Amino acid sequence: MSGAGGSDDVVVFYPAGKDLAGWARDYGAGARPDAWPYGLNKLAHHVSSVKARNLPRDTAMQGALRRLMRATPPALWRGRGPVGLVWDENSVDRLAAVPALRSRFSGVVWLTDQLATKEPSWLAERRSMLRRMDGLWVLSSAQVGPLQHFIGEDGPRVHHVVFGVDADFFHAAPPPETPLLVSVGGDRDRDAATLFRALARVRHERPDVEIIIQTTSREEPPAGVTLVPHLSHGELRQLYQRASVCVIATRPNTHVSGMTVGLESMATGRPLIITETPGMADYFGGTDGAQMVAPSDADALAAAALRLLNDPTQRQRRGQAARAHVEGGFTTDHLGARVAAVVSV
């Protein structure tokens, strides 16, 4: 890309309600990972100049602008301004209505798991907006084919971008003295039923092991399991660092649900056990730091956790492998380079 301040500048647009100044303050105080959400500040290492801005708030004028955008060809909205990008498809219509951008790019997170459930009119609108982009990226190899088919081979190219986490914030910690199993996450594809069956077995065979889970599930957890509804980033890091092992159960999906928590916990030097869904091997294949098990297999999930809980030497070795795995290709520095390669095409 060209020198700072030139026509190759990049702007990362976040939703109107995202408090970017507050996020930056929290980062400066050591309370959040990365200076911007998703670590996209790391683009600065790979492009001439990058800025973070909020998309406009919804107003009558903005609504009229988006209606005009939908009624006119994308070329009329192209100018000599910066490259614009958004993290996911929920902001793509607003990005499309930002005038004079040289090119536009968006990530796509949820759509491939919505193709079979959303109304045709909703899908048609989403397809129309995505086709106005100059390029798209997904975080799972399992999403590339379905998304490219959905938007059409004559639409923008779909790139596979591997995610990363802030390995400085989620830094390694010494192995804990007291055994603790943790599970974190409450998105739409977490499998609380399978997780709870696995935890009940762990609790039965190792009643001395503390179990803490953060979830939004309304299902009743097994006896002896501590449930927490919400954790700050700092509290989450502390929980990972106290843990002996992290366990994640998900239902089949293509957007690699659980991948962020898996990488964060591994960054702190904790071995991971996670459901093997399509694309999960992009992140957790080829390392002793993680073990994948089949969906809905509570017995396999419990057995893998018990093997680690019963073998401190193996647990420590696998925890070291976990940290090395993240450092080797799954940090936000790596993510910044990958997104930069997409928007530079």
Short mmCIF file of C-alpha atoms in Angstrom, two decimals:
data_model
loop_
_atom_site.label_atom_id
_atom_site.label_comp_id
_atom_site.label_asym_id
_atom_site.label_seq_id
_atom_site.Cartn_x
_atom_site.Cartn_y
_atom_site.Cartn_z
CA MET A 1 0.00 0.00 0.00
CA SER A 2 1.05 3.60 -0.48
CA GLY A 3 2.42 5.96 2.14
CA ALA A 4 0.52 7.21 5.17
CA GLY A 5 -2.24 9.66 4.41
CA GLY A 6 -2.55 8.54 0.78
CA SER A 7 -5.51 7.05 -1.02
CA ASP A 8 -4.81 3.61 0.40
CA ASP A 9 -5.94 4.44 3.97
CA VAL A 10 -8.25 1.92 5.65
CA VAL A 11 -11.19 2.69 7.93
CA VAL A 12 -12.64 0.02 10.20
CA PHE A 13 -16.30 0.86 10.81
CA TYR A 14 -17.93 -0.38 14.01
CA PRO A 15 -21.65 -0.26 14.95
CA ALA A 16 -22.94 3.15 16.02
CA GLY A 17 -23.36 2.09 19.65
CA LYS A 18 -19.87 0.67 20.11
CA ASP A 19 -17.96 2.82 22.61
CA LEU A 20 -14.57 2.90 20.91
CA ALA A 21 -13.13 5.54 23.24
CA GLY A 22 -14.19 3.53 26.28
CA TRP A 23 -12.73 0.37 24.79
CA ALA A 24 -9.41 2.14 24.21
CA ARG A 25 -9.38 3.45 27.79
CA ASP A 26 -10.05 -0.03 29.15
CA TYR A 27 -7.27 -1.41 26.95
CA GLY A 28 -4.87 1.22 28.25
CA ALA A 29 -5.79 0.22 31.80
CA GLY A 30 -5.10 -3.44 31.03
CA ALA A 31 -8.78 -4.40 31.28
CA ARG A 32 -9.45 -5.42 27.65
CA PRO A 33 -7.61 -7.31 24.92
CA ASP A 34 -6.38 -5.18 22.02
CA ALA A 35 -6.99 -1.49 21.47
CA TRP A 36 -9.97 -2.07 19.16
CA PRO A 37 -12.64 -4.80 19.11
CA TYR A 38 -11.48 -7.99 17.36
CA GLY A 39 -7.90 -6.70 17.40
CA LEU A 40 -8.30 -4.88 14.10
CA ASN A 41 -5.93 -2.19 15.34
CA LYS A 42 -3.24 -4.71 14.32
CA LEU A 43 -3.99 -3.78 10.71
CA ALA A 44 -1.67 -0.85 11.41
CA HIS A 45 1.28 -3.24 11.13
CA HIS A 46 0.32 -4.09 7.55
CA VAL A 47 -1.30 -1.04 5.91
CA SER A 48 -0.16 2.54 5.57
CA SER A 49 -2.81 4.06 7.83
CA VAL A 50 -5.85 2.68 9.60
CA LYS A 51 -8.56 4.42 11.61
CA ALA A 52 -11.54 3.21 13.64
CA ARG A 53 -14.87 4.99 13.29
CA ASN A 54 -18.48 4.39 14.22
CA LEU A 55 -21.09 3.94 11.54
CA PRO A 56 -23.80 6.63 11.54
CA ARG A 57 -26.69 6.19 13.94
CA ASP A 58 -30.10 5.34 12.52
CA THR A 59 -31.93 8.54 11.61
CA ALA A 60 -34.56 9.43 9.04
CA MET A 61 -31.80 10.84 6.85
CA GLN A 62 -29.73 7.67 7.12
CA GLY A 63 -32.78 5.58 6.28
CA ALA A 64 -33.37 7.66 3.17
CA LEU A 65 -29.70 7.34 2.23
CA ARG A 66 -29.86 3.54 2.47
CA ARG A 67 -33.02 3.45 0.35
CA LEU A 68 -31.25 5.54 -2.27
CA MET A 69 -28.25 3.23 -2.11
CA ARG A 70 -30.43 0.17 -2.75
CA ALA A 71 -31.98 1.84 -5.80
CA THR A 72 -28.70 2.81 -7.47
CA PRO A 73 -25.73 0.86 -8.85
CA PRO A 74 -22.74 0.25 -6.53
CA ALA A 75 -20.46 2.13 -8.91
CA LEU A 76 -22.21 5.40 -8.06
CA TRP A 77 -21.13 4.99 -4.43
CA ARG A 78 -17.51 4.39 -5.25
CA GLY A 79 -15.08 7.27 -4.87
CA ARG A 80 -11.47 8.08 -4.10
CA GLY A 81 -11.76 7.80 -0.34
CA PRO A 82 -10.41 5.10 1.95
CA VAL A 83 -11.06 1.38 1.97
CA GLY A 84 -13.90 0.61 4.37
CA LEU A 85 -14.53 -2.61 6.23
CA VAL A 86 -16.88 -4.04 8.85
CA TRP A 87 -16.46 -7.14 10.99
CA ASP A 88 -19.68 -8.92 10.09
CA GLU A 89 -22.72 -8.95 7.85
CA ASN A 90 -24.98 -7.20 10.36
CA SER A 91 -23.36 -3.88 9.38
CA VAL A 92 -23.03 -4.44 5.66
CA ASP A 93 -26.04 -2.32 4.61
CA ARG A 94 -24.71 0.64 6.56
CA LEU A 95 -21.24 0.23 5.06
CA ALA A 96 -22.77 0.11 1.58
CA ALA A 97 -24.34 3.53 2.23
CA VAL A 98 -21.11 5.24 3.29
CA PRO A 99 -20.35 7.42 0.25
CA ALA A 100 -17.10 7.78 -1.68
CA LEU A 101 -15.26 4.75 -0.29
CA ARG A 102 -12.81 3.30 -2.77
CA SER A 103 -13.77 -0.25 -1.88
CA ARG A 104 -15.77 -2.11 0.77
CA PHE A 105 -15.16 -5.39 2.58
CA SER A 106 -17.07 -7.35 5.18
CA GLY A 107 -16.69 -10.43 7.28
CA VAL A 108 -19.55 -12.93 7.33
CA VAL A 109 -20.10 -14.82 10.58
CA TRP A 110 -23.65 -16.10 10.98
CA LEU A 111 -25.20 -16.27 7.54
CA THR A 112 -24.11 -19.75 6.49
CA ASP A 113 -26.00 -21.19 9.47
CA GLN A 114 -29.10 -19.13 8.62
CA LEU A 115 -29.53 -20.21 5.01
CA ALA A 116 -31.95 -23.00 5.92
CA THR A 117 -34.01 -21.05 8.45
CA LYS A 118 -34.43 -17.44 7.30
CA GLU A 119 -37.27 -16.21 5.09
CA PRO A 120 -36.49 -15.93 1.35
CA SER A 121 -37.10 -12.17 1.41
CA TRP A 122 -34.60 -11.71 4.26
CA LEU A 123 -32.02 -13.82 2.44
CA ALA A 124 -32.55 -11.93 -0.82
CA GLU A 125 -31.93 -8.61 0.93
CA ARG A 126 -28.79 -9.92 2.61
CA ARG A 127 -27.52 -11.35 -0.67
CA SER A 128 -28.09 -8.03 -2.43
CA MET A 129 -26.07 -6.15 0.19
CA LEU A 130 -23.21 -8.65 0.22
CA ARG A 131 -22.96 -8.47 -3.57
CA ARG A 132 -22.25 -4.73 -3.24
CA MET A 133 -19.02 -5.52 -1.40
CA ASP A 134 -15.65 -5.82 -3.12
CA GLY A 135 -14.64 -8.80 -1.03
CA LEU A 136 -15.84 -10.94 1.86
CA TRP A 137 -14.14 -13.11 4.44
CA VAL A 138 -15.23 -15.94 6.72
CA LEU A 139 -13.53 -17.47 9.75
CA SER A 140 -14.14 -21.12 8.86
CA SER A 141 -13.12 -23.06 5.76
CA ALA A 142 -16.54 -24.76 5.98
CA GLN A 143 -18.21 -21.44 5.18
CA VAL A 144 -16.36 -20.59 1.97
CA GLY A 145 -18.26 -22.85 -0.44
CA PRO A 146 -21.78 -22.25 0.92
CA LEU A 147 -21.31 -18.47 1.01
CA GLN A 148 -19.78 -18.25 -2.47
CA HIS A 149 -22.66 -20.35 -3.81
CA PHE A 150 -25.18 -18.10 -2.05
CA ILE A 151 -23.84 -14.81 -3.39
CA GLY A 152 -22.96 -16.27 -6.81
CA GLU A 153 -19.73 -17.03 -8.58
CA ASP A 154 -19.99 -13.61 -10.23
CA GLY A 155 -20.20 -11.95 -6.83
CA PRO A 156 -17.35 -10.79 -4.60
CA ARG A 157 -14.70 -13.34 -3.76
CA VAL A 158 -15.02 -15.12 -0.41
CA HIS A 159 -11.73 -15.41 1.50
CA HIS A 160 -10.93 -17.69 4.41
CA VAL A 161 -9.39 -15.64 7.24
CA VAL A 162 -8.19 -17.50 10.32
CA PHE A 163 -9.08 -15.74 13.56
CA GLY A 164 -6.65 -14.78 16.33
CA VAL A 165 -6.64 -13.58 19.94
CA ASP A 166 -4.53 -11.16 21.96
CA ALA A 167 -1.84 -13.48 23.31
CA ASP A 168 -0.32 -10.63 25.34
CA PHE A 169 -3.55 -10.02 27.24
CA PHE A 170 -4.31 -13.73 27.58
CA HIS A 171 -0.78 -14.50 28.70
CA ALA A 172 0.48 -17.83 29.99
CA ALA A 173 0.33 -18.58 33.71
CA PRO A 174 1.87 -21.34 35.87
CA PRO A 175 -0.19 -24.53 36.28
CA PRO A 176 -2.75 -24.28 39.09
CA GLU A 177 -2.33 -26.19 42.33
CA THR A 178 -6.06 -26.88 42.77
CA PRO A 179 -7.87 -28.77 39.98
CA LEU A 180 -10.45 -26.67 38.16
CA LEU A 181 -12.46 -27.36 35.00
CA VAL A 182 -13.93 -24.35 33.21
CA SER A 183 -16.33 -23.87 30.33
CA VAL A 184 -17.20 -20.47 28.90
CA GLY A 185 -19.67 -19.20 26.31
CA GLY A 186 -23.34 -18.80 25.58
CA ASP A 187 -23.83 -18.20 21.86
CA ARG A 188 -26.69 -19.79 19.96
CA ASP A 189 -24.81 -22.98 19.10
CA ARG A 190 -23.44 -23.97 22.51
CA ASP A 191 -24.64 -27.42 23.60
CA ALA A 192 -25.44 -27.06 27.28
CA ALA A 193 -27.22 -30.42 27.46
CA THR A 194 -24.15 -32.37 26.30
CA LEU A 195 -21.84 -30.24 28.43
CA PHE A 196 -23.91 -30.81 31.57
CA ARG A 197 -24.03 -34.58 31.02
CA ALA A 198 -20.24 -34.60 30.68
CA LEU A 199 -19.77 -32.46 33.77
CA ALA A 200 -22.04 -34.73 35.81
CA ARG A 201 -19.75 -37.66 35.01
CA VAL A 202 -16.63 -35.65 35.84
CA ARG A 203 -18.20 -34.56 39.10
CA HIS A 204 -19.13 -38.17 39.94
CA GLU A 205 -15.62 -39.54 39.29
CA ARG A 206 -13.66 -36.55 40.59
CA PRO A 207 -15.76 -34.78 43.25
CA ASP A 208 -12.64 -32.89 44.34
CA VAL A 209 -12.48 -31.00 41.03
CA GLU A 210 -14.04 -27.55 41.09
CA ILE A 211 -16.18 -26.80 38.02
CA ILE A 212 -17.08 -23.26 36.93
CA ILE A 213 -19.11 -22.48 33.83
CA GLN A 214 -20.19 -19.20 32.27
CA THR A 215 -23.31 -19.71 30.18
CA THR A 216 -26.60 -18.11 29.24
CA SER A 217 -28.38 -21.47 29.22
CA ARG A 218 -31.47 -21.81 31.37
CA GLU A 219 -30.91 -25.53 31.86
CA GLU A 220 -30.15 -26.66 35.39
CA PRO A 221 -26.44 -27.50 35.78
CA PRO A 222 -25.33 -30.64 37.62
CA ALA A 223 -25.01 -30.51 41.39
CA GLY A 224 -21.72 -29.03 42.52
CA VAL A 225 -21.20 -26.94 39.37
CA THR A 226 -20.79 -23.19 39.87
CA LEU A 227 -22.64 -21.08 37.32
CA VAL A 228 -21.64 -17.48 36.54
CA PRO A 229 -23.77 -15.36 34.16
CA HIS A 230 -21.16 -12.86 32.98
CA LEU A 231 -17.41 -12.25 33.13
CA SER A 232 -15.40 -9.17 32.22
CA HIS A 233 -12.33 -9.70 30.06
CA GLY A 234 -10.12 -9.41 33.13
CA GLU A 235 -12.22 -11.90 35.08
CA LEU A 236 -12.22 -14.24 32.12
CA ARG A 237 -8.43 -14.18 31.88
CA GLN A 238 -8.16 -14.86 35.60
CA LEU A 239 -10.55 -17.82 35.29
CA TYR A 240 -8.58 -19.33 32.41
CA GLN A 241 -5.36 -18.96 34.37
CA ARG A 242 -6.87 -20.71 37.39
CA ALA A 243 -8.10 -23.58 35.22
CA SER A 244 -6.63 -27.03 34.73
CA VAL A 245 -8.55 -27.64 31.50
CA CYS A 246 -11.16 -25.86 29.36
CA VAL A 247 -14.10 -27.83 27.92
CA ILE A 248 -16.47 -26.55 25.20
CA ALA A 249 -19.49 -28.36 23.75
CA THR A 250 -21.31 -27.07 20.67
CA ARG A 251 -24.01 -28.22 18.30
CA PRO A 252 -23.14 -28.71 14.61
CA ASN A 253 -22.55 -25.34 12.93
CA THR A 254 -20.28 -23.84 10.29
CA HIS A 255 -19.18 -20.65 12.06
CA VAL A 256 -16.87 -22.50 14.51
CA SER A 257 -18.78 -21.62 17.66
CA GLY A 258 -16.43 -21.79 20.64
CA MET A 259 -13.31 -20.98 18.66
CA THR A 260 -12.61 -17.67 20.44
CA VAL A 261 -12.83 -19.13 23.94
CA GLY A 262 -10.76 -22.09 22.81
CA LEU A 263 -7.93 -19.88 21.56
CA GLU A 264 -8.06 -17.58 24.58
CA SER A 265 -7.83 -20.44 27.05
CA MET A 266 -5.01 -22.07 25.07
CA ALA A 267 -3.13 -18.75 25.03
CA THR A 268 -3.02 -18.90 28.84
CA GLY A 269 -1.41 -22.33 28.62
CA ARG A 270 -4.46 -24.47 29.26
CA PRO A 271 -5.32 -27.60 27.25
CA LEU A 272 -8.63 -27.57 25.41
CA ILE A 273 -11.33 -30.15 24.74
CA ILE A 274 -13.88 -29.01 22.15
CA THR A 275 -16.55 -30.37 19.84
CA GLU A 276 -15.34 -31.10 16.31
CA THR A 277 -17.69 -29.20 14.04
CA PRO A 278 -17.01 -28.26 10.39
CA GLY A 279 -13.99 -25.97 10.19
CA MET A 280 -12.86 -26.54 13.78
CA ALA A 281 -9.74 -28.33 12.57
CA ASP A 282 -8.67 -24.97 11.05
CA TYR A 283 -7.96 -23.93 14.63
CA PHE A 284 -7.38 -27.01 16.73
CA GLY A 285 -6.02 -29.64 14.39
CA GLY A 286 -2.37 -30.63 14.43
CA THR A 287 -1.62 -29.74 18.05
CA ASP A 288 -1.36 -31.66 21.31
CA GLY A 289 -2.81 -28.59 23.01
CA ALA A 290 -6.36 -29.40 21.92
CA GLN A 291 -8.52 -32.49 21.53
CA MET A 292 -11.68 -32.57 19.45
CA VAL A 293 -14.61 -34.92 20.09
CA ALA A 294 -17.77 -35.72 18.13
CA PRO A 295 -20.90 -33.60 18.59
CA SER A 296 -23.33 -34.71 21.33
CA ASP A 297 -20.79 -37.21 22.74
CA ALA A 298 -20.86 -36.40 26.44
CA ASP A 299 -18.96 -39.58 27.33
CA ALA A 300 -16.03 -38.65 25.05
CA LEU A 301 -16.02 -35.11 26.40
CA ALA A 302 -15.92 -36.35 30.00
CA ALA A 303 -13.33 -39.05 29.30
CA ALA A 304 -10.97 -36.57 27.66
CA ALA A 305 -11.33 -34.16 30.58
CA LEU A 306 -10.76 -36.89 33.15
CA ARG A 307 -7.61 -38.11 31.42
CA LEU A 308 -6.11 -34.65 31.76
CA LEU A 309 -7.36 -34.09 35.29
CA ASN A 310 -5.85 -37.42 36.34
CA ASP A 311 -2.45 -36.79 34.72
CA PRO A 312 -0.76 -33.53 35.79
CA THR A 313 2.35 -34.24 33.70
CA GLN A 314 0.37 -34.71 30.50
CA ARG A 315 -1.80 -31.73 31.37
CA GLN A 316 1.22 -29.45 31.73
CA ARG A 317 2.78 -30.72 28.50
CA ARG A 318 -0.42 -30.17 26.57
CA GLY A 319 -0.86 -26.74 28.12
CA GLN A 320 2.58 -25.72 26.89
CA ALA A 321 1.69 -27.04 23.44
CA ALA A 322 -1.52 -25.00 23.57
CA ARG A 323 0.33 -21.75 24.21
CA ALA A 324 2.86 -22.50 21.47
CA HIS A 325 0.03 -23.26 19.04
CA VAL A 326 -1.57 -19.85 19.57
CA GLU A 327 1.74 -18.01 19.34
CA GLY A 328 2.53 -19.83 16.11
CA GLY A 329 -0.41 -18.59 14.06
CA PHE A 330 -3.50 -17.59 16.01
CA THR A 331 -2.83 -14.14 17.48
CA THR A 332 -4.41 -10.85 16.50
CA ASP A 333 -1.10 -9.96 14.85
CA HIS A 334 -1.69 -12.90 12.49
CA LEU A 335 -5.33 -11.87 12.06
CA GLY A 336 -4.33 -8.32 11.11
CA ALA A 337 -2.02 -9.62 8.41
CA ARG A 338 -4.75 -11.86 7.00
CA VAL A 339 -7.39 -9.15 6.88
CA ALA A 340 -4.87 -6.75 5.34
CA ALA A 341 -4.20 -9.27 2.58
CA VAL A 342 -7.93 -9.39 1.79
CA VAL A 343 -8.50 -5.64 1.64
CA SER A 344 -5.31 -5.13 -0.38
CA VAL A 345 -6.50 -7.43 -3.19
#
